Tab-separated table of C-alpha atoms and ligand atoms in Angstrom:
chain	number	residue	atom	x	y	z
W	466	MET	CA	12.358	50.095	119.468
W	467	SER	CA	13.751	52.853	117.521
W	468	GLU	CA	13.308	53.059	113.361
W	469	GLN	CA	17.135	52.034	112.998
W	470	TYR	CA	16.899	48.796	115.182
W	471	PRO	CA	13.301	47.431	114.182
W	472	ASN	CA	11.750	44.627	115.820
W	473	TYR	CA	12.231	42.305	113.020
W	474	GLU	CA	9.563	40.011	113.965
W	475	ASP	CA	6.892	42.932	113.547
W	476	VAL	CA	8.559	43.077	109.864
W	477	PHE	CA	8.118	39.490	109.171
W	478	LYS	CA	8.632	36.135	110.829
W	479	ALA	CA	9.429	33.213	109.004
W	480	ALA	CA	7.295	30.001	109.181
W	481	ASP	CA	8.615	27.814	112.233
W	482	ASP	CA	8.178	24.810	109.553
W	483	ARG	CA	9.890	26.062	106.852
W	484	TYR	CA	12.540	23.238	106.824
W	485	ALA	CA	9.883	20.503	107.256
W	486	SER	CA	8.940	19.344	103.753
W	487	LEU	CA	11.484	20.656	100.728
W	488	PRO	CA	14.337	17.982	100.278
W	489	TYR	CA	17.849	19.170	100.525
W	490	ARG	CA	20.455	17.838	98.344
W	491	ARG	CA	24.252	17.661	98.810
W	492	THR	CA	26.253	19.816	96.336
W	493	GLY	CA	28.784	17.551	94.834
W	494	ARG	CA	31.492	16.550	97.175
W	495	SER	CA	31.152	19.609	99.639
W	496	GLY	CA	29.469	19.774	102.676
W	497	LEU	CA	26.934	22.349	101.459
W	498	ASP	CA	22.954	21.196	101.211
W	499	LEU	CA	20.731	23.134	98.670
W	500	PRO	CA	16.948	22.695	98.306
W	501	ALA	CA	16.150	20.656	95.740
W	502	LEU	CA	14.218	24.011	94.210
W	503	SER	CA	16.026	27.350	94.093
W	504	LEU	CA	14.674	30.458	93.099
W	505	GLY	CA	16.265	32.623	90.673
W	506	LEU	CA	15.753	36.567	90.321
W	507	TRP	CA	16.751	36.956	86.665
W	508	GLN	CA	13.309	38.101	85.213
W	509	LYS	CA	10.697	40.064	86.915
W	510	PHE	CA	12.887	41.129	90.184
W	511	GLY	CA	14.087	44.179	88.270
W	512	ALA	CA	12.474	47.692	88.374
W	513	ASP	CA	10.085	46.322	85.739
W	514	TYR	CA	7.808	44.641	88.421
W	515	ALA	CA	5.868	45.538	91.681
W	516	TYR	CA	8.346	45.596	94.414
W	517	ASP	CA	5.493	44.200	96.768
W	518	THR	CA	4.845	41.240	94.362
W	519	GLN	CA	8.593	40.440	94.303
W	520	ARG	CA	8.785	40.861	98.208
W	521	ASP	CA	5.666	38.701	98.712
W	522	ILE	CA	7.239	35.619	96.110
W	523	ILE	CA	10.782	35.492	97.904
W	524	LEU	CA	9.098	35.486	101.454
W	525	HIS	CA	7.087	32.746	100.421
W	526	ALA	CA	9.743	30.967	99.222
W	527	PHE	CA	11.622	31.301	102.083
W	528	ASP	CA	8.550	30.155	104.155
W	529	LEU	CA	8.650	26.970	101.965
W	530	GLY	CA	12.047	26.000	102.579
W	531	ILE	CA	13.875	27.593	99.728
W	532	SER	CA	16.696	29.092	101.446
W	533	HIS	CA	18.948	29.569	98.285
W	534	ILE	CA	18.196	32.572	95.791
W	535	ASP	CA	20.470	33.177	93.033
W	536	ASN	CA	21.236	36.447	91.710
W	537	ALA	CA	23.669	37.873	89.412
W	538	ASN	CA	25.182	41.612	88.700
W	539	ARG	CA	23.338	41.955	85.486
W	540	TYR	CA	19.695	40.838	86.592
W	541	GLY	CA	17.240	43.657	86.268
W	542	PRO	CA	16.265	45.384	84.248
W	543	PRO	CA	18.306	47.763	84.528
W	544	HIS	CA	21.593	45.764	85.542
W	545	ARG	CA	21.923	45.525	89.211
W	546	ALA	CA	18.136	46.004	90.273
W	547	ALA	CA	17.574	42.501	91.133
W	548	GLU	CA	20.463	42.498	93.676
W	549	ARG	CA	19.082	45.737	94.905
W	550	THR	CA	15.464	44.251	95.281
W	551	LEU	CA	16.843	41.543	97.220
W	552	GLY	CA	19.069	43.965	99.064
W	553	ARG	CA	15.817	45.756	100.553
W	554	LEU	CA	14.547	42.676	101.838
W	555	LEU	CA	17.736	41.584	103.473
W	556	ARG	CA	18.009	45.045	105.120
W	557	ARG	CA	14.784	44.458	106.858
W	558	GLU	CA	12.441	41.080	106.676
W	559	LEU	CA	15.230	39.027	105.714
W	560	ALA	CA	17.896	40.568	108.130
W	561	PRO	CA	17.654	37.829	110.952
W	562	TYR	CA	17.694	35.278	108.523
W	563	ARG	CA	20.898	35.942	106.571
W	564	HIS	CA	23.097	33.029	108.286
W	565	GLU	CA	20.419	30.596	106.790
W	566	LEU	CA	20.212	31.761	103.137
W	567	VAL	CA	22.579	30.838	100.699
W	568	LEU	CA	22.895	33.827	98.527
W	569	SER	CA	24.716	33.837	95.012
W	570	SER	CA	26.057	36.416	92.720
W	571	LYS	CA	27.632	36.306	89.262
W	572	ALA	CA	29.758	38.647	87.463
W	573	GLY	CA	31.642	38.484	84.249
W	574	GLY	CA	28.382	38.371	81.657
W	575	VAL	CA	28.109	41.554	79.229
W	576	PHE	CA	28.018	44.344	81.382
W	577	GLY	CA	28.035	48.093	80.108
W	578	PRO	CA	30.463	49.497	77.518
W	579	ASN	CA	33.588	49.437	79.983
W	580	PRO	CA	35.798	46.792	78.726
W	581	ASN	CA	37.377	45.811	81.858
W	582	LEU	CA	33.747	45.475	83.815
W	583	ARG	CA	33.010	42.092	81.617
W	584	GLY	CA	34.692	38.981	80.988
W	585	GLY	CA	36.839	36.956	83.210
W	586	SER	CA	39.167	39.245	84.324
W	587	ARG	CA	40.444	39.722	87.853
W	588	LYS	CA	39.303	43.501	87.510
W	589	ALA	CA	35.573	42.407	86.125
W	590	LEU	CA	35.011	39.964	88.735
W	591	LEU	CA	36.251	41.530	92.044
W	592	SER	CA	35.248	45.136	91.067
W	593	SER	CA	31.491	43.687	90.247
W	594	LEU	CA	31.538	41.411	93.477
W	595	GLU	CA	32.000	44.939	95.756
W	596	LEU	CA	29.270	46.578	94.003
W	597	SER	CA	27.103	43.163	94.508
W	598	LEU	CA	27.767	43.202	97.968
W	599	ARG	CA	27.202	47.149	98.502
W	600	ASP	CA	23.757	46.606	96.738
W	601	LEU	CA	23.079	43.281	98.671
W	602	GLY	CA	24.337	45.230	101.822
W	603	THR	CA	25.635	41.890	103.098
W	604	ASP	CA	29.561	41.338	103.915
W	605	TYR	CA	29.804	38.209	102.026
W	606	VAL	CA	27.980	35.791	99.412
W	607	ASP	CA	27.652	32.237	99.525
W	608	ILE	CA	28.436	31.451	96.378
W	609	PHE	CA	30.301	33.634	93.694
W	610	TYR	CA	30.194	32.697	89.887
W	611	HIS	CA	31.989	33.532	86.845
W	612	HIS	CA	28.967	33.853	84.506
W	613	THR	CA	29.951	33.104	81.093
W	614	PRO	CA	32.975	31.853	79.466
W	615	ASP	CA	35.531	34.094	78.636
W	616	GLU	CA	38.176	32.370	76.049
W	617	THR	CA	40.052	35.727	75.795
W	618	THR	CA	41.597	35.819	79.284
W	619	PRO	CA	43.644	33.178	80.816
W	620	LEU	CA	41.751	31.069	82.910
W	621	GLU	CA	44.397	30.914	85.671
W	622	GLU	CA	43.267	34.743	86.154
W	623	THR	CA	39.700	33.723	86.295
W	624	ALA	CA	40.526	31.114	88.876
W	625	GLY	CA	42.683	33.130	90.896
W	626	ALA	CA	40.191	35.951	90.998
W	627	LEU	CA	37.792	33.412	92.391
W	628	ALA	CA	40.034	32.094	94.884
W	629	THR	CA	40.722	35.760	95.951
W	630	ALA	CA	36.988	36.376	96.657
W	631	VAL	CA	37.049	33.525	98.907
W	632	LYS	CA	40.366	34.209	100.684
W	633	ALA	CA	39.227	37.650	101.258
W	634	GLY	CA	35.869	36.247	103.164
W	635	LYS	CA	33.781	37.868	100.624
W	636	ALA	CA	32.376	34.397	99.266
W	637	LEU	CA	32.379	31.099	101.138
W	638	TYR	CA	32.276	29.008	97.578
W	639	VAL	CA	32.669	29.426	94.131
W	640	GLY	CA	31.146	28.229	90.955
W	641	ILE	CA	31.128	28.528	86.982
W	642	SER	CA	28.023	28.968	84.714
W	643	ASN	CA	27.855	28.143	80.926
W	644	TYR	CA	31.318	26.516	80.484
W	645	ARG	CA	31.719	23.714	78.263
W	646	PRO	CA	33.249	20.453	80.187
W	647	ASP	CA	36.907	21.028	78.914
W	648	ARG	CA	37.066	24.369	80.468
W	649	ALA	CA	35.189	23.482	83.541
W	650	GLU	CA	37.480	20.540	84.130
W	651	ALA	CA	40.432	22.941	83.720
W	652	ILE	CA	39.449	25.642	86.175
W	653	ALA	CA	38.449	22.992	88.546
W	654	ARG	CA	41.886	21.880	88.572
W	655	LEU	CA	43.366	25.415	88.726
W	656	LEU	CA	40.929	26.206	91.783
W	657	ARG	CA	41.918	22.866	93.568
W	658	ALA	CA	45.533	24.117	93.318
W	659	GLU	CA	44.746	27.278	95.000
W	660	GLY	CA	42.986	25.434	97.555
W	661	VAL	CA	39.398	26.576	96.806
W	662	PRO	CA	37.472	23.882	95.262
W	663	LEU	CA	34.807	24.552	92.650
W	664	LEU	CA	31.661	23.909	94.365
W	665	ILE	CA	29.176	24.152	91.282
W	666	HIS	CA	28.391	24.544	87.769
W	667	GLN	CA	25.328	26.299	86.532
W	668	PRO	CA	24.431	24.860	83.222
W	669	ARG	CA	21.056	25.221	81.146
W	670	TYR	CA	19.046	22.078	81.155
W	671	SER	CA	15.554	20.893	80.603
W	672	LEU	CA	13.615	18.286	78.616
W	673	TYR	CA	14.301	20.709	75.689
W	674	ASP	CA	17.784	21.411	76.324
W	675	ARG	CA	19.570	17.906	77.393
W	676	SER	CA	23.268	19.122	76.394
W	677	ILE	CA	24.773	18.118	79.874
W	678	ASP	CA	23.668	14.590	79.158
W	679	ARG	CA	25.400	14.724	75.641
W	680	ASN	CA	28.730	16.591	76.193
W	681	GLY	CA	29.652	14.661	79.132
W	682	LEU	CA	29.279	17.432	81.819
W	683	ALA	CA	27.007	15.843	84.028
W	684	ASP	CA	29.424	12.723	84.158
W	685	LEU	CA	32.257	15.382	84.805
W	686	ALA	CA	30.345	17.007	87.680
W	687	VAL	CA	30.180	13.230	89.421
W	688	GLU	CA	33.856	12.547	88.785
W	689	GLU	CA	35.304	15.982	89.819
W	690	GLY	CA	32.966	16.188	92.574
W	691	PHE	CA	31.252	19.662	91.848
W	692	GLY	CA	27.395	20.021	91.750
W	693	LEU	CA	25.065	20.941	89.104
W	694	ILE	CA	22.502	23.595	89.702
W	695	VAL	CA	20.468	23.733	86.332
W	696	TYR	CA	18.649	26.903	85.091
W	697	SER	CA	15.632	27.239	83.019
W	698	PRO	CA	14.443	23.717	83.570
W	699	LEU	CA	10.844	24.835	82.516
W	700	ALA	CA	12.842	26.452	79.136
W	701	GLN	CA	11.356	29.871	80.462
W	702	GLY	CA	7.719	28.661	80.707
W	703	LEU	CA	7.804	26.709	77.307
W	704	LEU	CA	7.545	23.255	79.608
W	705	THR	CA	4.170	24.607	81.127
W	706	ASP	CA	0.597	24.261	79.294
W	707	LYS	CA	0.799	28.344	79.397
W	708	TYR	CA	1.465	28.399	75.582
W	709	LEU	CA	-0.572	25.718	74.284
W	710	GLU	CA	-3.226	27.552	72.779
W	711	SER	CA	-2.043	31.381	72.821
W	712	ILE	CA	0.232	33.570	74.611
W	713	PRO	CA	-1.167	35.034	78.017
W	714	ASP	CA	-1.135	38.600	78.782
W	715	GLY	CA	2.071	39.189	80.798
W	716	ALA	CA	3.748	35.986	79.915
W	717	ARG	CA	7.344	36.159	79.365
W	718	ALA	CA	6.972	35.363	75.659
W	719	GLN	CA	5.500	38.858	75.533
W	720	ASN	CA	7.662	41.075	77.484
W	721	SER	CA	11.166	39.425	77.627
W	722	ASP	CA	14.086	39.822	75.124
W	723	PHE	CA	15.229	36.031	75.923
W	724	LEU	CA	11.710	34.165	74.967
W	725	LYS	CA	10.066	35.446	71.670
W	726	PRO	CA	6.708	34.684	70.401
W	727	ASP	CA	7.997	33.029	67.279
W	728	GLN	CA	9.689	30.346	69.341
W	729	ILE	CA	6.149	29.278	69.942
W	730	ASP	CA	5.534	27.468	66.556
W	731	GLU	CA	3.298	24.558	65.318
W	732	THR	CA	6.236	22.104	66.345
W	733	TYR	CA	6.483	23.200	69.338
W	734	ARG	CA	2.910	22.847	70.398
W	735	SER	CA	2.126	19.609	68.534
W	736	ARG	CA	5.367	18.197	70.964
W	737	THR	CA	3.972	20.092	74.003
W	738	ALA	CA	0.774	19.079	73.666
W	739	GLN	CA	1.891	15.052	73.656
W	740	LEU	CA	4.204	15.852	76.967
W	741	ASN	CA	0.985	17.781	78.661
W	742	LYS	CA	-1.122	14.563	78.006
W	743	LEU	CA	1.139	12.511	79.497
W	744	ALA	CA	1.720	14.866	82.480
W	745	GLU	CA	-2.266	14.776	82.723
W	746	GLY	CA	-2.344	10.906	82.466
W	747	ARG	CA	0.083	10.954	85.628
W	748	GLY	CA	-2.041	13.029	87.696
W	749	GLN	CA	0.355	16.222	87.307
W	750	SER	CA	1.040	19.344	84.953
W	751	LEU	CA	3.626	19.533	82.501
W	752	ALA	CA	5.655	22.091	84.674
W	753	GLN	CA	5.482	19.383	87.287
W	754	LEU	CA	6.415	16.689	85.015
W	755	ALA	CA	9.386	18.802	83.687
W	756	LEU	CA	11.016	19.667	87.039
W	757	GLN	CA	10.609	16.184	88.254
W	758	TRP	CA	12.385	15.066	84.939
W	759	VAL	CA	15.545	17.131	85.844
W	760	LEU	CA	15.940	16.600	89.285
W	761	ARG	CA	15.801	12.715	88.591
W	762	ASN	CA	19.333	12.904	87.255
W	763	PRO	CA	21.730	12.253	90.024
W	764	ALA	CA	24.520	14.805	88.894
W	765	VAL	CA	21.711	17.608	89.450
W	766	THR	CA	21.945	19.073	92.936
W	767	SER	CA	19.019	21.595	92.560
W	768	ALA	CA	16.770	23.084	89.902
W	769	LEU	CA	16.862	26.856	89.540
W	770	ILE	CA	13.343	27.865	88.766
W	771	GLY	CA	11.772	31.690	88.072
W	772	VAL	CA	8.553	32.662	89.328
W	773	SER	CA	5.927	35.486	88.606
W	774	SER	CA	3.621	34.527	91.239
W	775	LYS	CA	3.373	32.657	94.533
W	776	GLU	CA	0.830	30.441	93.114
W	777	GLN	CA	3.392	29.476	90.420
W	778	LEU	CA	5.784	28.826	93.275
W	779	ASP	CA	3.547	26.352	95.145
W	780	HIS	CA	2.472	24.815	91.903
W	781	ASN	CA	5.877	23.794	91.194
W	782	LEU	CA	7.063	22.539	94.590
W	783	GLU	CA	4.477	19.871	93.727
W	784	ALA	CA	6.709	18.441	91.439
W	785	LEU	CA	8.606	17.122	94.523
W	786	ASN	CA	5.461	14.688	95.293
W	787	GLY	CA	5.162	13.045	91.755
W	788	PRO	CA	4.985	9.501	91.049
W	789	GLU	CA	8.226	7.855	89.743
W	790	PHE	CA	8.569	7.808	85.931
W	791	THR	CA	8.039	4.436	84.274
W	792	ASP	CA	10.359	3.267	81.348
W	793	GLU	CA	7.375	3.753	78.690
W	794	GLU	CA	6.804	7.374	80.276
W	795	LEU	CA	10.631	8.149	79.792
W	796	ALA	CA	10.085	6.772	76.338
W	797	VAL	CA	7.154	9.288	75.586
W	798	ILE	CA	9.323	12.012	77.090
W	799	ASP	CA	12.378	11.379	74.471
W	800	GLU	CA	10.119	11.126	71.846
W	801	TYR	CA	8.550	14.501	72.217
W	802	GLY	CA	11.287	16.407	74.402
W	803	VAL	CA	13.027	16.871	71.477
W	804	HIS	CA	16.450	18.911	72.322
W	805	GLY	CA	16.113	22.474	70.850
W	806	THR	CA	12.485	22.499	70.506
W	807	GLY	CA	11.024	26.408	71.180
W	808	GLN	CA	14.870	27.443	72.149
W	809	ARG	CA	17.374	29.538	70.593
W	810	SER	CA	21.032	28.030	71.754
M	117	NAP	N1	23.835	31.463	84.275
M	117	NAP	C1	22.850	31.867	83.370
M	117	NAP	O1	23.633	32.143	82.479
M	117	NAP	C2	21.307	31.968	83.914
M	117	NAP	C3	20.450	31.954	82.573
M	117	NAP	C4	19.208	32.182	82.726
M	117	NAP	C5	18.528	31.681	84.027
M	117	NAP	N2	19.565	31.610	85.086
M	117	NAP	C6	19.049	31.386	86.407
M	117	NAP	O2	18.036	30.446	86.501
M	117	NAP	C7	16.887	30.981	87.308
M	117	NAP	C8	15.347	30.315	86.229
M	117	NAP	O3	15.552	30.871	84.937
M	117	NAP	P1	14.228	30.807	84.420
M	117	NAP	O4	13.616	31.976	84.653
M	117	NAP	O5	14.379	30.391	82.992
M	117	NAP	O6	13.369	29.291	84.736
M	117	NAP	P2	12.264	28.575	84.231
M	117	NAP	O7	11.760	27.993	85.635
M	117	NAP	O8	12.525	27.631	83.485
M	117	NAP	O9	11.131	29.533	83.755
M	117	NAP	C9	10.577	30.630	84.428
M	117	NAP	C10	9.190	31.449	84.067
M	117	NAP	O10	8.431	30.390	83.862
M	117	NAP	C11	7.005	30.906	84.012
M	117	NAP	N3	6.653	29.621	85.118
M	117	NAP	C12	7.083	29.399	86.257
M	117	NAP	N4	6.177	28.474	86.554
M	117	NAP	C13	4.944	28.259	86.010
M	117	NAP	C14	3.835	27.586	86.118
M	117	NAP	N5	4.034	26.712	87.262
M	117	NAP	N6	2.846	27.838	85.224
M	117	NAP	C15	3.181	28.614	84.166
M	117	NAP	N7	4.433	29.440	83.877
M	117	NAP	C16	5.310	29.150	84.693
M	117	NAP	C17	7.401	32.101	84.737
M	117	NAP	O11	7.164	33.290	83.525
M	117	NAP	P3	6.137	33.971	83.201
M	117	NAP	O12	4.890	33.818	84.468
M	117	NAP	O13	6.487	35.317	83.598
M	117	NAP	O14	5.885	33.662	81.764
M	117	NAP	C18	8.590	31.889	85.073
M	117	NAP	O15	9.304	33.323	85.190
M	117	NAP	C19	17.307	32.637	86.751
M	117	NAP	O16	16.191	33.489	87.479
M	117	NAP	C20	18.547	32.804	87.142
M	117	NAP	O17	18.694	32.408	88.476
M	117	NAP	C21	20.793	31.375	85.094
């Protein structure tokens, strides 16, 4: 076999039983099933972390049945690096499995100084998609998202650009992220008129951020028939036991612009300690309790997690085997899982 056409099985052979245990859930009223836990490459999949570790995590996830990998043009650092990381794997180890993978990309978030490469314009979205396909080394993404609402661009233009991506065969489905319910409803209507239904919305959701339950987005998803894939279900690690005593070396609160040490204060620690005690009483960890809690919401299709090791991934998957919550336990969670704890909005 020449170098150009490797024998892929020598490079990586996925586990035969990869679909045996992780449950899949239907995405809204579409025909697409997503794993209950999906893997996001926002942090620690850029040029700042060892490629071998990134590779091991992604292949391990696939072996465990996590076929959905979430990405965006701006994930890194630097921007685009996480798509390049995944692209390296797609050219070799994961090349024979492209048809099984559900890959997403996003555009429209803050991205460089050029005014036309950010926001929800046709130019920003479709130019970015071209570059994502180039970096990923694939002809299409499965889900293409508008990443961040942009009230300065007509929603018709954004919907039209997303529909074009599908009609051009460069995306199979489209999604939105961080949209308020009124804008989500409006773009769902526009997309329907284009003949490209809104597949999914990607909002933040955790015990510490219950906005979607309060602002009507979860209800809207069910009514409109789109799925929800919820990000930061562990509140970036705040909903684990790692920060109860101190900030461990290498943890996100030490090395990320998005989670700062001052978010870990006494109020956070006292509430989290109570949740941790509850989790222990249920025979699970706080991370597992937090993931199980988001997945019990019937509007949620998948919980989108980040991990910095294979061990975290194995640990988090155990969330799917926890005992049902009792009403008393849910009341304790409501008391200590207080919206906004440790988080900046
Ligand atoms: N659409 C958007 O605007 C948007 C925004 C944010 C995220 N997202 C998506 O959502 C994905 C997940 O977001 P996220 O990374 O914030 O999710 P998360 O699951 O809330 O946090 C993940 C982080 O928590 C820590 N962690 C995970 N499991 C752990 C365990 N068992 N024990 C201790 N620590 C653990 C790890 O950080 P350390 O080990 O490094 O401390 C890990 O990177 C992203 O990759 C991205 O795809 C989308």
